[in-house]
Coordinates of C-alpha atoms in Angstrom, one line a residue:
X1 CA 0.0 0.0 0.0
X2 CA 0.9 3.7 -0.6
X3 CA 1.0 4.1 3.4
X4 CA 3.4 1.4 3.8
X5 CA 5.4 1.8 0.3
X6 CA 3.9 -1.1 1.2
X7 CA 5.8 -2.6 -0.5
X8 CA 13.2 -9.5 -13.2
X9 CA 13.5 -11.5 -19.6
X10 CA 16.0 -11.3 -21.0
X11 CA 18.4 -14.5 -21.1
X12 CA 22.0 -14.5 -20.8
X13 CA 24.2 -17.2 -21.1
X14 CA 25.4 -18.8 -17.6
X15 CA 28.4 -20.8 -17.0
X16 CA 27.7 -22.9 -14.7
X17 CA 29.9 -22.5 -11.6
X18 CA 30.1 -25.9 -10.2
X19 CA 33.5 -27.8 -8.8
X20 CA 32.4 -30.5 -11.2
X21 CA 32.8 -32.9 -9.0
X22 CA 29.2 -33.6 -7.8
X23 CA 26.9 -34.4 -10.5
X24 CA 24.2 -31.1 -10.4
X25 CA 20.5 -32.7 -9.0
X26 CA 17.7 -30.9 -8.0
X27 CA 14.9 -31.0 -5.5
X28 CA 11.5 -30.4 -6.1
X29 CA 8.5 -29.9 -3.9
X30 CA 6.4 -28.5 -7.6
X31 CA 4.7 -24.9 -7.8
X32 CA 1.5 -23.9 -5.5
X33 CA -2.0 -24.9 -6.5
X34 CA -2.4 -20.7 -7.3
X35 CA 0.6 -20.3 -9.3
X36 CA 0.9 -17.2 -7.9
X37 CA 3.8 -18.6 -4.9
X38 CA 6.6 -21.1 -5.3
X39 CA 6.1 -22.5 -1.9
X40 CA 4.0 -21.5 1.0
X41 CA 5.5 -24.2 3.0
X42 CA 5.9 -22.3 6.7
X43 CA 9.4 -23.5 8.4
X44 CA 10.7 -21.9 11.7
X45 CA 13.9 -20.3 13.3
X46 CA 14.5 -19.3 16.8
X47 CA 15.6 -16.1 16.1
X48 CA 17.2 -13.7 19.0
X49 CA 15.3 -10.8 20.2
X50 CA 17.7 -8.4 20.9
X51 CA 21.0 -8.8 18.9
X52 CA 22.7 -5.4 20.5
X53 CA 22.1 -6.5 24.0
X54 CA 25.1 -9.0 25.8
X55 CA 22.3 -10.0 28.7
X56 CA 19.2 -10.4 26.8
X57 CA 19.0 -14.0 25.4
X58 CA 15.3 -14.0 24.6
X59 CA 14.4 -15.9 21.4
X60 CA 11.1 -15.9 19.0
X61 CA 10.5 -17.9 16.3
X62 CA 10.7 -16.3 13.0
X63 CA 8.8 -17.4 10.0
X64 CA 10.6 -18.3 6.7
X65 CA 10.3 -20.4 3.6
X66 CA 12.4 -22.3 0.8
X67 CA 11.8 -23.1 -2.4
X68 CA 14.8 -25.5 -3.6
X69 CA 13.4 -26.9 -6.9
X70 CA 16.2 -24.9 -9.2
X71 CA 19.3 -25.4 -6.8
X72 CA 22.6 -27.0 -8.2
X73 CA 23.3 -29.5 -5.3
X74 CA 25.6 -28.8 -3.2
X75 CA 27.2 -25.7 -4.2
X76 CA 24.7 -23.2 -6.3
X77 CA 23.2 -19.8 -5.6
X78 CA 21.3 -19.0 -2.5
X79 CA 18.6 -16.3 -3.3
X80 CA 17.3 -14.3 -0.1
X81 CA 14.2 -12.3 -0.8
X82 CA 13.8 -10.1 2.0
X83 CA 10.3 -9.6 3.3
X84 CA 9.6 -6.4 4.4
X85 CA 6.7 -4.4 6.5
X86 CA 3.6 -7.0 6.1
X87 CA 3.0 -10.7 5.9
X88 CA 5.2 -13.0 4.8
X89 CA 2.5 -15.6 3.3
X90 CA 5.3 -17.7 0.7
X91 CA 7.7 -17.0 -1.7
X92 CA 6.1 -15.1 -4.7
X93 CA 6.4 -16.3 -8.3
X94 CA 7.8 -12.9 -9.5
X95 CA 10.8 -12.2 -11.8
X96 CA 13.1 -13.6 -9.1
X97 CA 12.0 -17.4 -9.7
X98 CA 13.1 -16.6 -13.3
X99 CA 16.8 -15.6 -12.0
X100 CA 16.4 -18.4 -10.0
X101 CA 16.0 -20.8 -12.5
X102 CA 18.6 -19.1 -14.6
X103 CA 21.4 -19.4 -12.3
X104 CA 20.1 -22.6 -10.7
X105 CA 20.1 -21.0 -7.2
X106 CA 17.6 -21.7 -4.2
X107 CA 15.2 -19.2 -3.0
X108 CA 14.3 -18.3 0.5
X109 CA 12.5 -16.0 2.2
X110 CA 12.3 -14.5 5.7
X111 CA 9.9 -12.7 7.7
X112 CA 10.3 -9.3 9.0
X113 CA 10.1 -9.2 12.9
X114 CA 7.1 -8.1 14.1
X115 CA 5.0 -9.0 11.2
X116 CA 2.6 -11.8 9.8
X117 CA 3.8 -14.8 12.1
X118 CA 7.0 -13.5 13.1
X119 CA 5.6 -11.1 16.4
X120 CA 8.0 -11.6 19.4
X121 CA 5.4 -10.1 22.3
X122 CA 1.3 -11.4 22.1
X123 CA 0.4 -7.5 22.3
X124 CA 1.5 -4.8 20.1
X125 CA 1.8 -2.1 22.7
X126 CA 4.4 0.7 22.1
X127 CA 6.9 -0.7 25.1
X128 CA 7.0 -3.9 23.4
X129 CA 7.8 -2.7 20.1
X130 CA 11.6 -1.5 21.0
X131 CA 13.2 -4.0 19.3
X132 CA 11.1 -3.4 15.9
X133 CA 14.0 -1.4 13.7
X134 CA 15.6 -2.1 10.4
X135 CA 19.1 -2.7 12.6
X136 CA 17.2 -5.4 14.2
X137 CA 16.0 -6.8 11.1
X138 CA 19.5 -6.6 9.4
X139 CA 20.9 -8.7 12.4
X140 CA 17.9 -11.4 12.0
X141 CA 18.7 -11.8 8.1
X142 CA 22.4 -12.1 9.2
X143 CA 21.8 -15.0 12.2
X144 CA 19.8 -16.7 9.6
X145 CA 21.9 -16.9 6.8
X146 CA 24.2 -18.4 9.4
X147 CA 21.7 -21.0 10.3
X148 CA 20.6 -21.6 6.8
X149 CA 24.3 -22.2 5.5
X150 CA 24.9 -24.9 8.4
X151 CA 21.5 -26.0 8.1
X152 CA 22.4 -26.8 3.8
X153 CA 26.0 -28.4 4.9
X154 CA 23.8 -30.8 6.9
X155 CA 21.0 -31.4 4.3
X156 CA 23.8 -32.6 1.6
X157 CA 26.3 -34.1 3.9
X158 CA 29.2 -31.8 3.9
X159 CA 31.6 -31.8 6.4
X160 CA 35.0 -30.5 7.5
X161 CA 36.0 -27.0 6.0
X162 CA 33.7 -26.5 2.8
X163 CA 32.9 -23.8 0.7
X164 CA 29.4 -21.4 1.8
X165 CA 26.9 -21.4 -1.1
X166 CA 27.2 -18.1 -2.6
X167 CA 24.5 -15.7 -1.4
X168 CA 22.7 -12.9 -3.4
X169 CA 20.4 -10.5 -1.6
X170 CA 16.7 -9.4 -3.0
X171 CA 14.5 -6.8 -1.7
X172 CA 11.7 -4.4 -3.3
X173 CA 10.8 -1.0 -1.7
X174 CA 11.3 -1.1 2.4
X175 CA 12.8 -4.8 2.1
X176 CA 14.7 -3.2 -1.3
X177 CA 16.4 -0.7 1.1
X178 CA 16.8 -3.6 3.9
X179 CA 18.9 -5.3 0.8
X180 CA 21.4 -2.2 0.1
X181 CA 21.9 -1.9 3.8
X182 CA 22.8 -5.6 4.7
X183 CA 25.4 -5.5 1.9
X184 CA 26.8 -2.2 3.5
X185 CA 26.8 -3.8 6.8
X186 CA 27.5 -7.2 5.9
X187 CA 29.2 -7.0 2.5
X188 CA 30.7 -11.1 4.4
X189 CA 27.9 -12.3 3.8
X190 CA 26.8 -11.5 0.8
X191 CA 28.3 -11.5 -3.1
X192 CA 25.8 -8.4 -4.0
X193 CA 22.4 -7.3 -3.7
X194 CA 19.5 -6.6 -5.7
X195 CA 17.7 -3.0 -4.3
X196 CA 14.9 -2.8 -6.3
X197 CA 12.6 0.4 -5.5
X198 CA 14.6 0.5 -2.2
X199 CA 13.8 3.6 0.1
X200 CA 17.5 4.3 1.4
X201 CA 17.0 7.8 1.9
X202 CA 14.5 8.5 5.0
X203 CA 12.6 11.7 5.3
X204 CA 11.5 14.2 7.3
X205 CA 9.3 15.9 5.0
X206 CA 8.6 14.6 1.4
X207 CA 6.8 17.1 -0.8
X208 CA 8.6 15.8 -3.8
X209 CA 6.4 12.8 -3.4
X210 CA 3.4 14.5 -4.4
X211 CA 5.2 16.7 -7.2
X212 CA 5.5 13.2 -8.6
X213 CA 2.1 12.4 -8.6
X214 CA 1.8 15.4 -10.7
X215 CA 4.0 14.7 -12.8
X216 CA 2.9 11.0 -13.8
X217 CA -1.0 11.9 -14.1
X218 CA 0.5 14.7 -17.0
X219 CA -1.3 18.0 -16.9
X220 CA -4.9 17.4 -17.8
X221 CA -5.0 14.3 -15.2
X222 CA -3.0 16.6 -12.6
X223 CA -5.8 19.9 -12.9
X224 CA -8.6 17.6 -12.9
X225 CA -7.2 15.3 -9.7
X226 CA -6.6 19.6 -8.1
X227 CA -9.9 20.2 -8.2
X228 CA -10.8 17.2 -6.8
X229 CA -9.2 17.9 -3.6
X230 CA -10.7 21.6 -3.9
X231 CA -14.5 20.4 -3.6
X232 CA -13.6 17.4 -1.2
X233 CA -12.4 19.6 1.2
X234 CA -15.5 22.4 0.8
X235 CA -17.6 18.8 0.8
X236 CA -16.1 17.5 4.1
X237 CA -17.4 21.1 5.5
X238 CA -20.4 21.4 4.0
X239 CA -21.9 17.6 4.1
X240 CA -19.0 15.5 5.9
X241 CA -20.9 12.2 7.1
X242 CA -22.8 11.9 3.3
X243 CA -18.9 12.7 1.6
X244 CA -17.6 9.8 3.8
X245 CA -19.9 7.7 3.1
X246 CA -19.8 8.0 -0.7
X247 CA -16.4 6.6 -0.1
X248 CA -17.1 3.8 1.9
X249 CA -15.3 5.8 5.1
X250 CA -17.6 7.0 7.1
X251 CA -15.1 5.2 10.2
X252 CA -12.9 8.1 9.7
X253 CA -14.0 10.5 12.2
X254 CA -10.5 12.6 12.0
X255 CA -10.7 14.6 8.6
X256 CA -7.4 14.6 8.5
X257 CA -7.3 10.9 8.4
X258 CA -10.2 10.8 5.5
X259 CA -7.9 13.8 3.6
X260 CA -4.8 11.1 3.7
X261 CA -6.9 8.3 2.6
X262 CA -8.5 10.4 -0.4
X263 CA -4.5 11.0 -1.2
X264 CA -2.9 7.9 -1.0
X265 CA -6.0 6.4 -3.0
X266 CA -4.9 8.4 -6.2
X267 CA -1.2 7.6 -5.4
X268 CA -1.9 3.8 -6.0
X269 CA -2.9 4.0 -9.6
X270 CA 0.8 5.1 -10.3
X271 CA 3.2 3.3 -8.0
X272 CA 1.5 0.2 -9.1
X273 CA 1.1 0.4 -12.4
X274 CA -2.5 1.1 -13.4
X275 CA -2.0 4.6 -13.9
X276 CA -5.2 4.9 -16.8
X277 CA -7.6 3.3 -14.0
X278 CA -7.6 7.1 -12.9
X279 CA -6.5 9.5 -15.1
X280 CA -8.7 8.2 -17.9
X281 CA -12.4 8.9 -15.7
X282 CA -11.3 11.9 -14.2
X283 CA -9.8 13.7 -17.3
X284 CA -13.4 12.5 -19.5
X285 CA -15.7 14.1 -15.7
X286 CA -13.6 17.2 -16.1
X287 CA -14.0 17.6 -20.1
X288 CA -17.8 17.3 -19.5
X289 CA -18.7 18.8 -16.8
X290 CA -19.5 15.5 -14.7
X291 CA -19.1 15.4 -11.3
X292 CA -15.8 14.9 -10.2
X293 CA -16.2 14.1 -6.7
X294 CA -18.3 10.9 -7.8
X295 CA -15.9 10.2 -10.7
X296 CA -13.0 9.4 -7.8
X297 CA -15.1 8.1 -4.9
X298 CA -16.0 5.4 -8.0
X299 CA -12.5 4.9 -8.6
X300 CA -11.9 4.4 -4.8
X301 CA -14.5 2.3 -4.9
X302 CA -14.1 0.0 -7.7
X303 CA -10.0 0.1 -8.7
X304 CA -9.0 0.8 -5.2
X305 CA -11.4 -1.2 -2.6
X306 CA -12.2 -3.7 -5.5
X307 CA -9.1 -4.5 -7.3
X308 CA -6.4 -3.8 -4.9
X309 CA -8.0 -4.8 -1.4
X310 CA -7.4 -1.2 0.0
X311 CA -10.0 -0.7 2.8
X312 CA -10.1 2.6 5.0
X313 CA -9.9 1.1 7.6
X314 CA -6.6 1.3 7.2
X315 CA -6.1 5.2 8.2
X316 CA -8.6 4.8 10.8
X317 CA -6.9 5.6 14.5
X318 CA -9.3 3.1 16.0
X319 CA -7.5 0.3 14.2
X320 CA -4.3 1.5 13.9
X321 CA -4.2 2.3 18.2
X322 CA -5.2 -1.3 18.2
X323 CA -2.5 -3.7 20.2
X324 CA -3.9 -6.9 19.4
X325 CA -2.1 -9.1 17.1
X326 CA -4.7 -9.6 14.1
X327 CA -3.5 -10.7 9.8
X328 CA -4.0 -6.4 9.8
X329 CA -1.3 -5.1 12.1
X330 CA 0.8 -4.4 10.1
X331 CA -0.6 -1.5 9.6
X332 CA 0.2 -0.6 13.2
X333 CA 4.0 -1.8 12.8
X334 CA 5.0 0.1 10.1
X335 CA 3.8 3.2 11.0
X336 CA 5.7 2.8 14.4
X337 CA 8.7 2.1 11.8
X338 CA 7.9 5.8 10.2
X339 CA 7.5 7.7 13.4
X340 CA 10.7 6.1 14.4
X341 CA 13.3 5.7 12.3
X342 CA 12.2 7.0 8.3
X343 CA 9.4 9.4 8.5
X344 CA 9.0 9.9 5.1
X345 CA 6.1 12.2 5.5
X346 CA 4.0 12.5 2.3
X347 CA 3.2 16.5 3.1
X348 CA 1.8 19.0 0.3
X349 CA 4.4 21.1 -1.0
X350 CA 4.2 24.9 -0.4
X351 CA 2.5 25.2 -4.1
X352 CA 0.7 23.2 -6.7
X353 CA 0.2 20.5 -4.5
X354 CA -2.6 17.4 -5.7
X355 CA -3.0 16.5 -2.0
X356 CA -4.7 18.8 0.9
X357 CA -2.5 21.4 2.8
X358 CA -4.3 19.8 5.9
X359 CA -1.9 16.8 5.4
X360 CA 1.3 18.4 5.9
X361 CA 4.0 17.7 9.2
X362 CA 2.0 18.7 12.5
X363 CA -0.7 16.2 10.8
X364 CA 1.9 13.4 11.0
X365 CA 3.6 14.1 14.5
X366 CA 0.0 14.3 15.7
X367 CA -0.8 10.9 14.4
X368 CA 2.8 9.6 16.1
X369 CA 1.6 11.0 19.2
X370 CA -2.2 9.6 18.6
X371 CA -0.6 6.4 18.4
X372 CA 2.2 5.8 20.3
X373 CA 2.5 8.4 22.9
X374 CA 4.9 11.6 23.6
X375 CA 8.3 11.2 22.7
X376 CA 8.0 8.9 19.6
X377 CA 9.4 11.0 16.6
X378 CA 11.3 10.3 13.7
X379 CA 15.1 10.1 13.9
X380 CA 15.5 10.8 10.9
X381 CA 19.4 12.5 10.7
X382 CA 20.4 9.6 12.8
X383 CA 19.2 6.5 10.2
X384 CA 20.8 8.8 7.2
X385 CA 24.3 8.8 9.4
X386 CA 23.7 5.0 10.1
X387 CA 23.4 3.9 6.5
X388 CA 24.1 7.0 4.2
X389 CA 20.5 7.7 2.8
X390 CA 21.2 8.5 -1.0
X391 CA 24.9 8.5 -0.4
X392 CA 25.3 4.5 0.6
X393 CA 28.9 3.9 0.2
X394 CA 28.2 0.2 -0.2
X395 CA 29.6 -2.1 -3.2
X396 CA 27.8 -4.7 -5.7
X397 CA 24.3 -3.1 -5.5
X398 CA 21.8 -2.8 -8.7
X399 CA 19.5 0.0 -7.8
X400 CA 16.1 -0.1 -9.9
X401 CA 13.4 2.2 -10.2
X402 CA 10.2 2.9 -12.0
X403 CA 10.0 6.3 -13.4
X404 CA 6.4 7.4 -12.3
X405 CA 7.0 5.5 -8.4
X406 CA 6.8 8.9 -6.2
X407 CA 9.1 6.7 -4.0
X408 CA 12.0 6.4 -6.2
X409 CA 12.9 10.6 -4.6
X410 CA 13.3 8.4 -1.4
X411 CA 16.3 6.2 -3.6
X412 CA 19.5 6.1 -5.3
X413 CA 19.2 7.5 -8.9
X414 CA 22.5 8.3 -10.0
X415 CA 24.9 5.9 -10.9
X416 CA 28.6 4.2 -10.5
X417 CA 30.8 1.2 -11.3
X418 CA 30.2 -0.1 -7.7
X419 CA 26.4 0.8 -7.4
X420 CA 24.9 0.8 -10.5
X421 CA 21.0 2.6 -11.0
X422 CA 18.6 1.8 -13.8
X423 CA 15.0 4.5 -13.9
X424 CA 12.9 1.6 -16.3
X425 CA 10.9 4.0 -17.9
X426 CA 7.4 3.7 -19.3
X427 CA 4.1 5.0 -18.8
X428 CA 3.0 2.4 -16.4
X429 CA 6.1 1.4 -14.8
X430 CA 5.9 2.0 -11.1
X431 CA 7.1 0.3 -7.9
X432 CA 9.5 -2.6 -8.6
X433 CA 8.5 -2.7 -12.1
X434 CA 11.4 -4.6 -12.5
X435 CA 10.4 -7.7 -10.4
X436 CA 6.9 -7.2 -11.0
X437 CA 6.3 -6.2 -14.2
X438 CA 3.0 -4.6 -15.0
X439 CA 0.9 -3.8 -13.6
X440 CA 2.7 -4.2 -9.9
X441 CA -0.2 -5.6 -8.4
X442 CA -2.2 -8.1 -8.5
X443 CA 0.9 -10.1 -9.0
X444 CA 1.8 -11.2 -12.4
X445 CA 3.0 -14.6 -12.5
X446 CA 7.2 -14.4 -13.6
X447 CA 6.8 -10.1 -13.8
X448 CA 6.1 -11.1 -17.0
X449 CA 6.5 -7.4 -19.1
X450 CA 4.3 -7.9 -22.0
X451 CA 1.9 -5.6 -20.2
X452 CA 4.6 -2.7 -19.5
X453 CA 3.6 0.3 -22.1
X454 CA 7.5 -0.3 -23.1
X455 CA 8.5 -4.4 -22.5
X456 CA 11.7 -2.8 -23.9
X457 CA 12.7 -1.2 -21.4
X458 CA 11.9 -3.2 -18.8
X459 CA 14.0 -6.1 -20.2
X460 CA 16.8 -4.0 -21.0
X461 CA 17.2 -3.5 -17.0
X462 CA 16.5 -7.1 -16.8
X463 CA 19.5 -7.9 -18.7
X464 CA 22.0 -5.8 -16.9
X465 CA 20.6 -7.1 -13.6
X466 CA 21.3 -10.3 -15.1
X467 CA 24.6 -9.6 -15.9
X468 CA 25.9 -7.7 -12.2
X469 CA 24.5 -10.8 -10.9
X470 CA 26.4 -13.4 -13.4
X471 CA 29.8 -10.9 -12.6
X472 CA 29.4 -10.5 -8.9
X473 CA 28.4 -14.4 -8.5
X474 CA 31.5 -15.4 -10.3
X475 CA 33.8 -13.0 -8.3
X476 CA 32.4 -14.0 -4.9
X477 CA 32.9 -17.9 -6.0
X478 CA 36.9 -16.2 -6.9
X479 CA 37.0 -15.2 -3.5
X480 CA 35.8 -18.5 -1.3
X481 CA 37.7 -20.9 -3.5
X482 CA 40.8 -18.9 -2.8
X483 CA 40.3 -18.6 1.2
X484 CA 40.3 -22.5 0.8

């Protein structure tokens, strides 16, 4: 979701990498019923709470999956696919399983603390969320690699001093800027990472997030989406309850809760992909003279509620004050996440904004407050010292990003040797186009691209993703076989 951020075709050739001395087998546990996930067989590690604490030595288990059907036994790829700030339900059958089968590598995935399965504490109170962080969660996806690695020298018998597999790191938007960062901190443990759509930069205030909006929807989209938010907010004063409930959202009784749900709606067509679901009934209300208010609160209704699953419930301080442990608290957890550590506060800028100037910073620190109590607020200057923000000096990270996401002004967009950036740009490439295709969501089995306004462009980050990851693989297998 837009709230929560949440949030690879082309074929190279591959030398295989293998000693040679073990005839390559495979095993396979065959695709899910749906297609739609590799595996959504649940396995378990004890995972330790606090990793920065010498007296704690509290464990929880930590949800992960595998999906081994590709892997050159013993000694091929290991894919990590970070999951980042929601569920972790099984491995998707995105663009990765491609690269997967390409280089004959393993895929596993691991829960982010806190969420889906993975909660530590059975309430989700604010003193029990101290250990939710991304330097927490870079320490869990470093004690499990650990485990993993011992856990595949057990599975095919390898003893005494052996090689580890090779590891390559994926992530897409919050799990994409997890990715950069464990490389940075644990370049050991990884040959290179994938940062696809990867937040790296955190926020204070984010009015360039918006300006994007505008800039995607194109100036007759833009002007018509303006007025919009013009007679919403002379609505919400003139006939609130009947506005609310021609959006289905009559359980937001804050209006600046209802104003940053009628925003972020409009911000999903874009960073997912579906860009004409919006633009194309608004701009035709506007031309004549329909009513525009009803033209979006149908989009809300239909694209939004009906396609993507977005419910306002969502932005309603009810739910997200609610400490129980329920499949929807995520929505809790991340924003504890934001008024922490990245902020990222989607305020209108100063002038021509799309969204309301009622959402702007005192909204957010009030809603930080609402929720977690005084003294919560987002260090913001501290994570960008911590891990660089757009300055990451990290190595062997591809940095992707679709050119109408509003959250690629939250990346890495210019380019090196040692980090490389690819914008995919079409007209309905949005957040991790790159491992989703189009549009983002629903998920589209492979990312197939065929649906991309520009399939071109698309595979032609594909293939140099494909080729960092053939170069860095190779180098890293250099590197172990020499340490030998």
């Amino acid at each position: 979701m837009a709230t929560a951020i949440g949030f690879l075709i082309l074929s190279l050739s591959y030398l295989s990498l293998s000693h040679g001395l073990v005839k390559p087998r495979r095993i396979s546990h065959g695709l899910s019923e749906s297609g739609k996930y590799l595996t959504r067989d649940e396995l378990w590690f004890n995972q330790t709470l606090d990793h920065f604490s010498p007296y704690d030595h509290r464990r929880f288990r930590q949800r992960y999956y595998e999906y081994l059907d590709h892997l050159r036994v013993p000694d091929g790829p290991i894919f990590l696919m970070i999951c980042g700030e929601g569920p972790c339900n099984g491995i998707p059958n995105d663009y990765i399983s491609v690269l997967a089968k390409k280089f004959e590598a393993g895929v596993v995935s691991l829960e982010h603390r806190y969420y889906g399965k993975s909660s530590p504490f059975n309430s989700l109170a604010t003193e029990n969320l101290k250990y939710l962080s991304s330097k927490q969660a870079l320490s869990d996806l470093a004690a499990f690699r650990g485990y993993y690695q011992e856990s595949l020298n057990v599975k095919f018998n390898r003893t005494g001093k052996v090689d580890d597999n090779p590891w390559f790191f994926f992530g897409a938007s919050y799990s994409g800027a997890l990715s950069a960062w464990f490389r940075l901190k644990f370049p050991h443990l990884t040959c290179g990472s994938l940062a696809s759509s990867a937040v790296v930069r955190a926020v204070y205030e984010f009015p360039e997030f918006d300006q994007q909006i505008g800039e995607s929807a194109g100036p007759e989209c833009k002007a018509a989406l303006q007025e919009t938010n013009k007679l919403v907010e002379l609505a919400l004063k003139v006939n609130n309850k009947a506005l609310k409930a021609l959006f289905n959202a009559t359980e937001l009784d804050v209006d600046g809760d209802f104003l940053y749900f009628v925003a972020d709606a409009q911000v999903m067509a874009f960073q997912y992909g579906n860009p004409d679901k919006l633009c194309v009934p608004m701009v035709e209300a506007k031309k004549n003279g329909g009513d525009l208010v009803e033209a979006y609160a149908k989009y809300v209704r239909e694209y939004c509620f009906g396609v993507f699953g977005l419910s306002a419930k969502t932005y309603s301080r009810k739910h997200l004050l609610d400490t129980a442990i329920t499949p929807e608290s995520s929505d809790r957890l991340w924003w504890f996440q934001v008024c922490t550590e990245v902020a990222y506060f989607q305020v209108a800028p100063a002038n021509d904004s799309i969204r309301s100037h009622q959402v702007n910073t005192e909204y957010h620190l009030d809603l930080c407050k609402s929720l977690f109590g005084k003294g919560v607020y987002p260090e913001v200057d501290a994570t960008n010292l911590y891990y660089g923000g757009d300055r990451i000096a990290g190595t062997k990270i591809i940095f992707t990003n679709g050119s109408q996401d509003p959250w690629r002004h939250a990346s890495k967009q210019t380019s090196s040797p040692d980090l490389p950036s690819y914008i995919v740009k079409c007209h309905n490439c949005g957040h991790g186009s790159d491992l989703r295709g189009c549009p983002q969501s629903p998920l589209i089995i492979e990312g197939d691209s065929k649906n991309c306004s520009s399939p071109d462009a698309v595979n032609k980050v594909r293939q140099h993703i494909v080729e960092h990851i053939d170069l860095w693989l190779s180098e890293c297998r250099g590197v172990l076989r020499s340490s030998i």
